PDB file of C-alpha atoms in Angstrom:
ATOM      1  CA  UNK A   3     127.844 -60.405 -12.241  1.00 66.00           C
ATOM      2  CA  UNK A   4     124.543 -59.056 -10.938  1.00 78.00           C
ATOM      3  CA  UNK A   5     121.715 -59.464 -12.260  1.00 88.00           C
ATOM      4  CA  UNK A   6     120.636 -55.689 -12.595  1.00 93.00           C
ATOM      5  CA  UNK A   7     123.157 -53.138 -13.033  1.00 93.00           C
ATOM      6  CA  UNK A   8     122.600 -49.228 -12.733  1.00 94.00           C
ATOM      7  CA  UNK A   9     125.250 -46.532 -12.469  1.00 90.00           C
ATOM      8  CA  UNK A  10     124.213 -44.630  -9.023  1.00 89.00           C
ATOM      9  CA  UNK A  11     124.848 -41.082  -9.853  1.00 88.00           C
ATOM     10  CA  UNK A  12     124.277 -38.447  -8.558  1.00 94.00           C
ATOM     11  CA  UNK A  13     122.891 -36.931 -11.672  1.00 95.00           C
ATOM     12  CA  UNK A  14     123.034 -33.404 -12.275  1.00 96.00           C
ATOM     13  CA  UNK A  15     121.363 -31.940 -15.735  1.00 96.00           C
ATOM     14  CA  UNK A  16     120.301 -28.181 -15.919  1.00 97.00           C
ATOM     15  CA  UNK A  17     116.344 -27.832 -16.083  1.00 97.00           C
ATOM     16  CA  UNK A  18     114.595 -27.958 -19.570  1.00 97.00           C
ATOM     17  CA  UNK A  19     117.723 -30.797 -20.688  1.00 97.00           C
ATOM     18  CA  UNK A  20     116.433 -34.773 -21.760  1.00 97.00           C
ATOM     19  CA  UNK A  21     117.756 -36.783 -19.290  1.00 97.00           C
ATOM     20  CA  UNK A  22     118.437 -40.581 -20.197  1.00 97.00           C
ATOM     21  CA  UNK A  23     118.768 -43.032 -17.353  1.00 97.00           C
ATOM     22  CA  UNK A  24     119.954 -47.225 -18.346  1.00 96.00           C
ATOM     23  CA  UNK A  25     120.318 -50.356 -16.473  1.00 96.00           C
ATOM     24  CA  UNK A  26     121.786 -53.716 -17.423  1.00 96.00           C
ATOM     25  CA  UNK A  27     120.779 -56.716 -17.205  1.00 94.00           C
ATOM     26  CA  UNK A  28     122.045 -60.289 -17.150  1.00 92.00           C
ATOM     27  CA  UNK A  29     119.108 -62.801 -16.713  1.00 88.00           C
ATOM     28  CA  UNK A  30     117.111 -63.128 -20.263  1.00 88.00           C
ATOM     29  CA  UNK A  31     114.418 -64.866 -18.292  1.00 87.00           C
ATOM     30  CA  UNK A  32     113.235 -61.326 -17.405  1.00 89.00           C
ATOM     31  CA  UNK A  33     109.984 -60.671 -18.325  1.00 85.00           C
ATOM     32  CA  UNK A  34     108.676 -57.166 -17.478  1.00 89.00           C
ATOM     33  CA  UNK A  35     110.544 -53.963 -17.085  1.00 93.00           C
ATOM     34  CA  UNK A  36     109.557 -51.154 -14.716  1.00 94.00           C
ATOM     35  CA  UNK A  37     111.162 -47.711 -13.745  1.00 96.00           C
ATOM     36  CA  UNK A  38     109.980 -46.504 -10.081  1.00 96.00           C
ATOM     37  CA  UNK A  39     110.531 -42.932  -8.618  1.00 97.00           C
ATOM     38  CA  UNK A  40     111.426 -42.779  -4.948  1.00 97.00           C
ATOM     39  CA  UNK A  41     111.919 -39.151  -3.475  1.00 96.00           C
ATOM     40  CA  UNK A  42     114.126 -38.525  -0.254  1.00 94.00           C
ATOM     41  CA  UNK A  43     112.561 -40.422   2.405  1.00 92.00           C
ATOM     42  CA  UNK A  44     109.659 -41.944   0.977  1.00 94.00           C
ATOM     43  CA  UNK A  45     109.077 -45.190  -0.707  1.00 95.00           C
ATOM     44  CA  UNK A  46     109.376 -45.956  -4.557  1.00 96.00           C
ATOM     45  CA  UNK A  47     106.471 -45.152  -6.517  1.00 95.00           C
ATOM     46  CA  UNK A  48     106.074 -47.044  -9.712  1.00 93.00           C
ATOM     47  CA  UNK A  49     106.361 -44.280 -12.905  1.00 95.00           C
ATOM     48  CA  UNK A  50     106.536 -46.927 -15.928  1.00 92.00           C
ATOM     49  CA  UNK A  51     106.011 -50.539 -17.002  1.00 90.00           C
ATOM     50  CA  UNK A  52     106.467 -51.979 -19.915  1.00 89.00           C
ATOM     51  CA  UNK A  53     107.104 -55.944 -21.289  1.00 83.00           C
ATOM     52  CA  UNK A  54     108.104 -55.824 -24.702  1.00 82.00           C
ATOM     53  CA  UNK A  55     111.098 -54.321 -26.482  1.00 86.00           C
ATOM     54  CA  UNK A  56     110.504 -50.772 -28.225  1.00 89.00           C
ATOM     55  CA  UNK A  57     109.000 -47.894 -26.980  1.00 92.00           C
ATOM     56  CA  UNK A  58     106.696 -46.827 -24.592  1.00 93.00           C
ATOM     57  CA  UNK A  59     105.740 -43.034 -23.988  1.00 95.00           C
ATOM     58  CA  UNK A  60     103.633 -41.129 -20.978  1.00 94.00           C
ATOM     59  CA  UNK A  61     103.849 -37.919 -20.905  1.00 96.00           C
ATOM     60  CA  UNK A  62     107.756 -36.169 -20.571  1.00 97.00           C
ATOM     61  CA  UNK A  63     108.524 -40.002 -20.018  1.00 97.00           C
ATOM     62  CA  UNK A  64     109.484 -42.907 -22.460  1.00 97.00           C
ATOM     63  CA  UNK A  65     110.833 -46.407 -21.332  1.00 96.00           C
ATOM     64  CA  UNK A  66     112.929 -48.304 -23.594  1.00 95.00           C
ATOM     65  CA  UNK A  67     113.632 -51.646 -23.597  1.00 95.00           C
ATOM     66  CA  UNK A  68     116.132 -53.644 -25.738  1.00 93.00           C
ATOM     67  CA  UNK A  69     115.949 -57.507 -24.861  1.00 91.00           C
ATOM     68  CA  UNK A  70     118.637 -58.324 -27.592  1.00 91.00           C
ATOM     69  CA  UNK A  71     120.866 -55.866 -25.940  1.00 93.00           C
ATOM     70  CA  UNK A  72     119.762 -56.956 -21.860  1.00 93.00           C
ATOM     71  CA  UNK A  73     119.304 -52.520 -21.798  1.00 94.00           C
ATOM     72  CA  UNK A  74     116.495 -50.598 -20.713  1.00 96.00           C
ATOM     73  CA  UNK A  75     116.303 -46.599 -20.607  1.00 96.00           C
ATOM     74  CA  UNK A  76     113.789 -44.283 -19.211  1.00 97.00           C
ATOM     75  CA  UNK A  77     114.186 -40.794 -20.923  1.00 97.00           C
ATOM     76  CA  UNK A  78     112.914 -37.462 -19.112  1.00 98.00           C
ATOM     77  CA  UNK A  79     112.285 -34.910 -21.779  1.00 97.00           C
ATOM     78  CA  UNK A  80     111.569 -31.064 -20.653  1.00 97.00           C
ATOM     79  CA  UNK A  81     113.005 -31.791 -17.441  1.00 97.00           C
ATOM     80  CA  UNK A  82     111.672 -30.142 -13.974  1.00 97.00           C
ATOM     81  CA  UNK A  83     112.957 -29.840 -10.548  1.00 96.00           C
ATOM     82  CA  UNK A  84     110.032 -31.898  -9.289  1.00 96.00           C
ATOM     83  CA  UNK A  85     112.011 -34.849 -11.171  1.00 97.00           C
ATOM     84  CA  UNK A  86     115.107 -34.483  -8.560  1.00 97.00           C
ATOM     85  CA  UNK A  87     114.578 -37.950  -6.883  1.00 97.00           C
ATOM     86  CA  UNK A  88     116.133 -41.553  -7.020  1.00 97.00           C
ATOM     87  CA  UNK A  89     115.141 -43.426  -9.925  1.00 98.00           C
ATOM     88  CA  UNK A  90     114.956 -47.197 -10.119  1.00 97.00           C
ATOM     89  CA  UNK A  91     114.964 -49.493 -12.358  1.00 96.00           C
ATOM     90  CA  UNK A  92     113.579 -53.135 -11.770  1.00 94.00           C
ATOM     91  CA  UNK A  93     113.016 -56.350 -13.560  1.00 91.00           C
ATOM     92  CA  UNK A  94     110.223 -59.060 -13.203  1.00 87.00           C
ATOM     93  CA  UNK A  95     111.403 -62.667 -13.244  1.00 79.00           C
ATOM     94  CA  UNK A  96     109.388 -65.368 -11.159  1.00 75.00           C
ATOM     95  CA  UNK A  97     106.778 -63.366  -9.891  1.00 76.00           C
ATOM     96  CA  UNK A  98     109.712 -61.366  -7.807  1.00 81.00           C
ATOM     97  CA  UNK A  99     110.587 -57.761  -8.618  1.00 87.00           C
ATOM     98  CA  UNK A 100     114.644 -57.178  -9.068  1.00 89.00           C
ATOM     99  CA  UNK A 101     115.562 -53.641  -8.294  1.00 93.00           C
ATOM    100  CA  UNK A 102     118.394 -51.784  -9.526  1.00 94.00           C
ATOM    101  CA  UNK A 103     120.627 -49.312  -6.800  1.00 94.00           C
ATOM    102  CA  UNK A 104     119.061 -46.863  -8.635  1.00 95.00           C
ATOM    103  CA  UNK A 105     120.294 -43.496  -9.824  1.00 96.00           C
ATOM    104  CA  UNK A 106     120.102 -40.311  -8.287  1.00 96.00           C
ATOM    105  CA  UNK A 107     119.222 -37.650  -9.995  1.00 97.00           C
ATOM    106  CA  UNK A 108     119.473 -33.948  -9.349  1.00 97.00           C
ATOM    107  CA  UNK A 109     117.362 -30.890 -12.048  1.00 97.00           C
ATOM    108  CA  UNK A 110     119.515 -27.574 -11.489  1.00 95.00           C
ATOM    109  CA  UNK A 111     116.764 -25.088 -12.116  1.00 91.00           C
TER     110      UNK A 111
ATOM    111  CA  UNK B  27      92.597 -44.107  -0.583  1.00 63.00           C
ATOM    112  CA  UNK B  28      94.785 -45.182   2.790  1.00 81.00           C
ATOM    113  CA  UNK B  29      98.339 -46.596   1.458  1.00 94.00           C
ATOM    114  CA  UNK B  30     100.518 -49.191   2.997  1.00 97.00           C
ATOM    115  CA  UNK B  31     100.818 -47.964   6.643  1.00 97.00           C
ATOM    116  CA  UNK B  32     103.877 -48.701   8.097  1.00 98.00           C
ATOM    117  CA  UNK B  33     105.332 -48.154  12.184  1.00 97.00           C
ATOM    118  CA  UNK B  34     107.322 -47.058  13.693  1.00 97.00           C
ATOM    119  CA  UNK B  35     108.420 -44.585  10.814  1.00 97.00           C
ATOM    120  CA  UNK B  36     111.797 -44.025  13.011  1.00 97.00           C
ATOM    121  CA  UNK B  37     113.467 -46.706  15.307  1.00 97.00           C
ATOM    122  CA  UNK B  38     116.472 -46.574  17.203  1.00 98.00           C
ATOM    123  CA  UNK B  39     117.122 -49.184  19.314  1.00 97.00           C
ATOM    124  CA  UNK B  40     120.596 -50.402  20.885  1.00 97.00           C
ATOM    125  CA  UNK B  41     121.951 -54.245  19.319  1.00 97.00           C
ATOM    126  CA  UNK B  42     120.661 -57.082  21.210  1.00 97.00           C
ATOM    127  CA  UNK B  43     117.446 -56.160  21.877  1.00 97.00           C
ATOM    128  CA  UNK B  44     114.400 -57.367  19.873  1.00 97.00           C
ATOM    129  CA  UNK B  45     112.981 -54.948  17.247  1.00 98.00           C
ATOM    130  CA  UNK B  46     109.245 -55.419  15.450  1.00 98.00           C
ATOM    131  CA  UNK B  47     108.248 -53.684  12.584  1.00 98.00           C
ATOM    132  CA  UNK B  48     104.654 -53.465  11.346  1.00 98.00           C
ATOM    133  CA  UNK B  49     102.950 -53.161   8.236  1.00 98.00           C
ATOM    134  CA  UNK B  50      98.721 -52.656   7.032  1.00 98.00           C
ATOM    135  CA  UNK B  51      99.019 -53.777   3.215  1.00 97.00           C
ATOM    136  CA  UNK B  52      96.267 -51.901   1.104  1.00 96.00           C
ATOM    137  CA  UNK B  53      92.654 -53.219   1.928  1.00 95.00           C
ATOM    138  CA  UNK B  54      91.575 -56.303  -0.962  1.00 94.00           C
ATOM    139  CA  UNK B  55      95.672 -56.578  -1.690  1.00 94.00           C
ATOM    140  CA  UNK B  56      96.580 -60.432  -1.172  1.00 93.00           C
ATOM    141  CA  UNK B  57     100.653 -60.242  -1.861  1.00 94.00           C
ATOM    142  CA  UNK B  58     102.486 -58.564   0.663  1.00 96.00           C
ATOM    143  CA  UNK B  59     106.556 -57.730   0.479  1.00 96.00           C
ATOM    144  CA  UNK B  60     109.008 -57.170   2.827  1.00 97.00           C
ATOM    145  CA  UNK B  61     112.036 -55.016   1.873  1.00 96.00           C
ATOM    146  CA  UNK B  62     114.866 -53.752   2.823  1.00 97.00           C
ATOM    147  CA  UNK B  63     117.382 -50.512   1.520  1.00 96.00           C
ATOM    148  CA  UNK B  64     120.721 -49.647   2.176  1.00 94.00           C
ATOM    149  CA  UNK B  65     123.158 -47.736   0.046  1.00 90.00           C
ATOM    150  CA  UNK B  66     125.291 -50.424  -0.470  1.00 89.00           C
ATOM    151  CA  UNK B  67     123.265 -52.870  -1.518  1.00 90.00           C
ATOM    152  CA  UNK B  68     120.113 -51.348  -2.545  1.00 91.00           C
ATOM    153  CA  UNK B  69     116.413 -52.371  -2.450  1.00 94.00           C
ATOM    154  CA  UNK B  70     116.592 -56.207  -1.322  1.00 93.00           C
ATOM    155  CA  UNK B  71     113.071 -57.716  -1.023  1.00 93.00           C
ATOM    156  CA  UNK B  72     113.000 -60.522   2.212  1.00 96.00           C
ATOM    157  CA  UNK B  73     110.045 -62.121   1.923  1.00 95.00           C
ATOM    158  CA  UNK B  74     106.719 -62.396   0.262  1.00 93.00           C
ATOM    159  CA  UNK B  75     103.581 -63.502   1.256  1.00 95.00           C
ATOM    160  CA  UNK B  76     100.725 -64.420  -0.827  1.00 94.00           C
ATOM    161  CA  UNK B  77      97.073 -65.042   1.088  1.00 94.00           C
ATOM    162  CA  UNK B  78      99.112 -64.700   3.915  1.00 95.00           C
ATOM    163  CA  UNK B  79     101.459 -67.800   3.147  1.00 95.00           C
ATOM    164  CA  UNK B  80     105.060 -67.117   3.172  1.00 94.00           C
ATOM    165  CA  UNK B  81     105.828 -67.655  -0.244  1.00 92.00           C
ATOM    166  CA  UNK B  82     109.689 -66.675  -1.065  1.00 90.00           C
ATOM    167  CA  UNK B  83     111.658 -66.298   1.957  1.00 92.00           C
ATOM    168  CA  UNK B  84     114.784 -66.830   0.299  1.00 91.00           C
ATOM    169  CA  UNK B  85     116.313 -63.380   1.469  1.00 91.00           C
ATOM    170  CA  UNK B  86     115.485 -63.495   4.875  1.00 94.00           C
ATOM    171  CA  UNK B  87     119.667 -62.658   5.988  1.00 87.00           C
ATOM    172  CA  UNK B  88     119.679 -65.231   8.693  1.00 85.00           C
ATOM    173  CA  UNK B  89     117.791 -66.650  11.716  1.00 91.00           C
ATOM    174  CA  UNK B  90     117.715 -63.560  13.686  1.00 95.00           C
ATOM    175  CA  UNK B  91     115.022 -62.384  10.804  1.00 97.00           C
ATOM    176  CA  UNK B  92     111.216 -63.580  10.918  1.00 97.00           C
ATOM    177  CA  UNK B  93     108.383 -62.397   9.249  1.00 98.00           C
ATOM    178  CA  UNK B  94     104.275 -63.156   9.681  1.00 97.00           C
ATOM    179  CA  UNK B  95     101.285 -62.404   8.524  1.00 97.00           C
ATOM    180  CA  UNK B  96      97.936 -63.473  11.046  1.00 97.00           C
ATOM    181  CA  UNK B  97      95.595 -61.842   8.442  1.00 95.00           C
ATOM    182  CA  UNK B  98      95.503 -60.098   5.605  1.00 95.00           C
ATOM    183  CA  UNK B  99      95.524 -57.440   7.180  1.00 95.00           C
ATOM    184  CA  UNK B 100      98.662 -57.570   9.499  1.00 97.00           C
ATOM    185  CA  UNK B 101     102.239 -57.946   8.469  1.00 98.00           C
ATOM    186  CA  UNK B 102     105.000 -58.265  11.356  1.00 98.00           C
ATOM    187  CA  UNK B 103     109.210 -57.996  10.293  1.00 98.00           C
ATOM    188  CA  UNK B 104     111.261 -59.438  13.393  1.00 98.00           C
ATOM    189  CA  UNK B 105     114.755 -58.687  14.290  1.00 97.00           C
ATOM    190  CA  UNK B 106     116.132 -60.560  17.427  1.00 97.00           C
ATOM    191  CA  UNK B 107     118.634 -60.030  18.604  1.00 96.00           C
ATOM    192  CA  UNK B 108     119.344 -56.887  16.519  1.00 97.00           C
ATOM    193  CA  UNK B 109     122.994 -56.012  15.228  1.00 96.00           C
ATOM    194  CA  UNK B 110     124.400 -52.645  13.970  1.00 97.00           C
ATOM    195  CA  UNK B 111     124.569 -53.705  10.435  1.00 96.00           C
ATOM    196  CA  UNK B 112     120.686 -54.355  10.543  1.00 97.00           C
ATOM    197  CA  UNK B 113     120.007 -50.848  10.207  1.00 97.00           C
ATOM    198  CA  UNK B 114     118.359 -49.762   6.921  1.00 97.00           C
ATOM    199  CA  UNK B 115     115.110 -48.502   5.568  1.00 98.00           C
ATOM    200  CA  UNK B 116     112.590 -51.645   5.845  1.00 98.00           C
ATOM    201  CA  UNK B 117     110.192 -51.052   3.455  1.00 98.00           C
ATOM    202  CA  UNK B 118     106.492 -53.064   3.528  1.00 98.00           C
ATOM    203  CA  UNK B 119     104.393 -53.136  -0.536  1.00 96.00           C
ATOM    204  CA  UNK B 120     101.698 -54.762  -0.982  1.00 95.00           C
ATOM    205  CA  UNK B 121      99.733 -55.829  -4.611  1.00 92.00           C
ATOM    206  CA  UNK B 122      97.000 -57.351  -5.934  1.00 90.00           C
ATOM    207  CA  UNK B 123      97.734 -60.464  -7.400  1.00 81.00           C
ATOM    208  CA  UNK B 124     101.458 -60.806  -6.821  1.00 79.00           C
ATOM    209  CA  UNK B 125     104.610 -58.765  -8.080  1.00 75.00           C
ATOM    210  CA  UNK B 126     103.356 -59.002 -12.186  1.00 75.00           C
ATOM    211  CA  UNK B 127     100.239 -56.129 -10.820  1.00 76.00           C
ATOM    212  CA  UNK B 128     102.125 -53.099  -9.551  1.00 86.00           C
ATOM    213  CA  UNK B 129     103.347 -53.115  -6.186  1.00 90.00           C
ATOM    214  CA  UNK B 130     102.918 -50.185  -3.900  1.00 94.00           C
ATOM    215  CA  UNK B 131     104.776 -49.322  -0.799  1.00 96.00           C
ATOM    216  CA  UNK B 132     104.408 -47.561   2.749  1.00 97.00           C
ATOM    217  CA  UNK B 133     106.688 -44.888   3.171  1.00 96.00           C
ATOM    218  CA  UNK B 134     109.154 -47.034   5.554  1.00 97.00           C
ATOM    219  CA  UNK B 135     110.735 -47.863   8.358  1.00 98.00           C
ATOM    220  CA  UNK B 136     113.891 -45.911   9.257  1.00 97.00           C
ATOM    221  CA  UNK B 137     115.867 -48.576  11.288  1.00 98.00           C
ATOM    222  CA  UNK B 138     119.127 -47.428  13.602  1.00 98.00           C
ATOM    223  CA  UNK B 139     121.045 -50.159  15.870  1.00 98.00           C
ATOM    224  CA  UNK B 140     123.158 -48.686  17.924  1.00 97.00           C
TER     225      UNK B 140
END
């Protein structure tokens, strides 16, 4: 079993819809819990962190994490073309970041 | 602010011959990863350095792989000899303070062996 698990899409949600992404996890020895944005040919940008269960909220975005569960979600509310990218998900355990394949995501405006 | 620089941006090259990829963390950034993207496997981090000491090397694929770091300013990814299924994205972050700070990375190396 990996360790991080994400379904890889594609994605496609009309504009204005929530969009909930989740990954999996097997290793309760994670610590922190990160989503990071990567558009077509660039490199991931980080969008959210977080290291406790609940809820965390920035803007159109809210990570959630549920440690009892090994799930964490990032939810895109009022969502915009501009969020058309690759999103991954990724996991702190030993001072090394474990990445999800992320999911692709496409906003049909 | 300058961002992690990365070069060449595109590489082809054909298998067997030596590739080098280069990387300029962020200036006052002391941890410095090396990863690398494919579809099938996703985001696979190689190596990290921290003060320029090879700390985790434990996904280095095999010999052909070698990674250093002269100062902290300079990062080098080596591929000799290189095979077809080397190619990938090789991506270079950097961080203050190890992979519990946020890590940010160049924009990548687009690797084809031919």
């Amino acid at each position: 079993q990996k360790e991080v698990e994400q379904d890889p899409g594609p994605l496609s949600v009309p504009e204005g819809a929530i969009v909930s992404l989740n990954c999996t996890y097997s290793n309760s020895a994670f610590q922190y819990f990160m989503w990071y944005r990567q558009y077509s040919r660039k490199g991931p940008e980080l969008l959210m962190y977080t290291y406790s269960s609940g809820n965390k909220e920035d803007g159109r975005f809210t990570a959630q994490v549920d440690k009892s569960s090994k799930y964490i979600s990032l939810f895109i509310r009022d969502s915009q073309p501009s969020d058309s990218a690759t999103y991954l998900c990724a996991m702190n355990r030993d001072d090394k970041i474990i990445f999800g394949k992320g999911t692709r995501l496409h906003i049909l405006p | 602010d300058a961002g992690v620089i990365q070069s060449p941006r595109h590489e082809v090259t054909e298998m067997g011959q030596e590739v080098t990829l280069r990387c300029k963390p962020i200036s006052g950034h002391n941890s410095l990863f090396w990863y690398r993207q494919t579809m099938m496997r996703g985001l696979e981090l190689l190596i990290y350095f921290n003060n320029n000491v090879p700390i985790d090397d434990s996904g280095m694929p095999e010999d052909r792989f070698s990674a250093k770091m002269p100062n902290a300013s300079f990062s080098t990814l080596k591929i000799q000899p290189s095979e077809p299924r080397d190619s990938a994205v090789y991506f270079c972050a950097s961080s203050l303070q190890g992979a519990r700070n946020t890590i940010y990375f160049g924009e990548g190396s687009w690797l084809t062996v031919v």
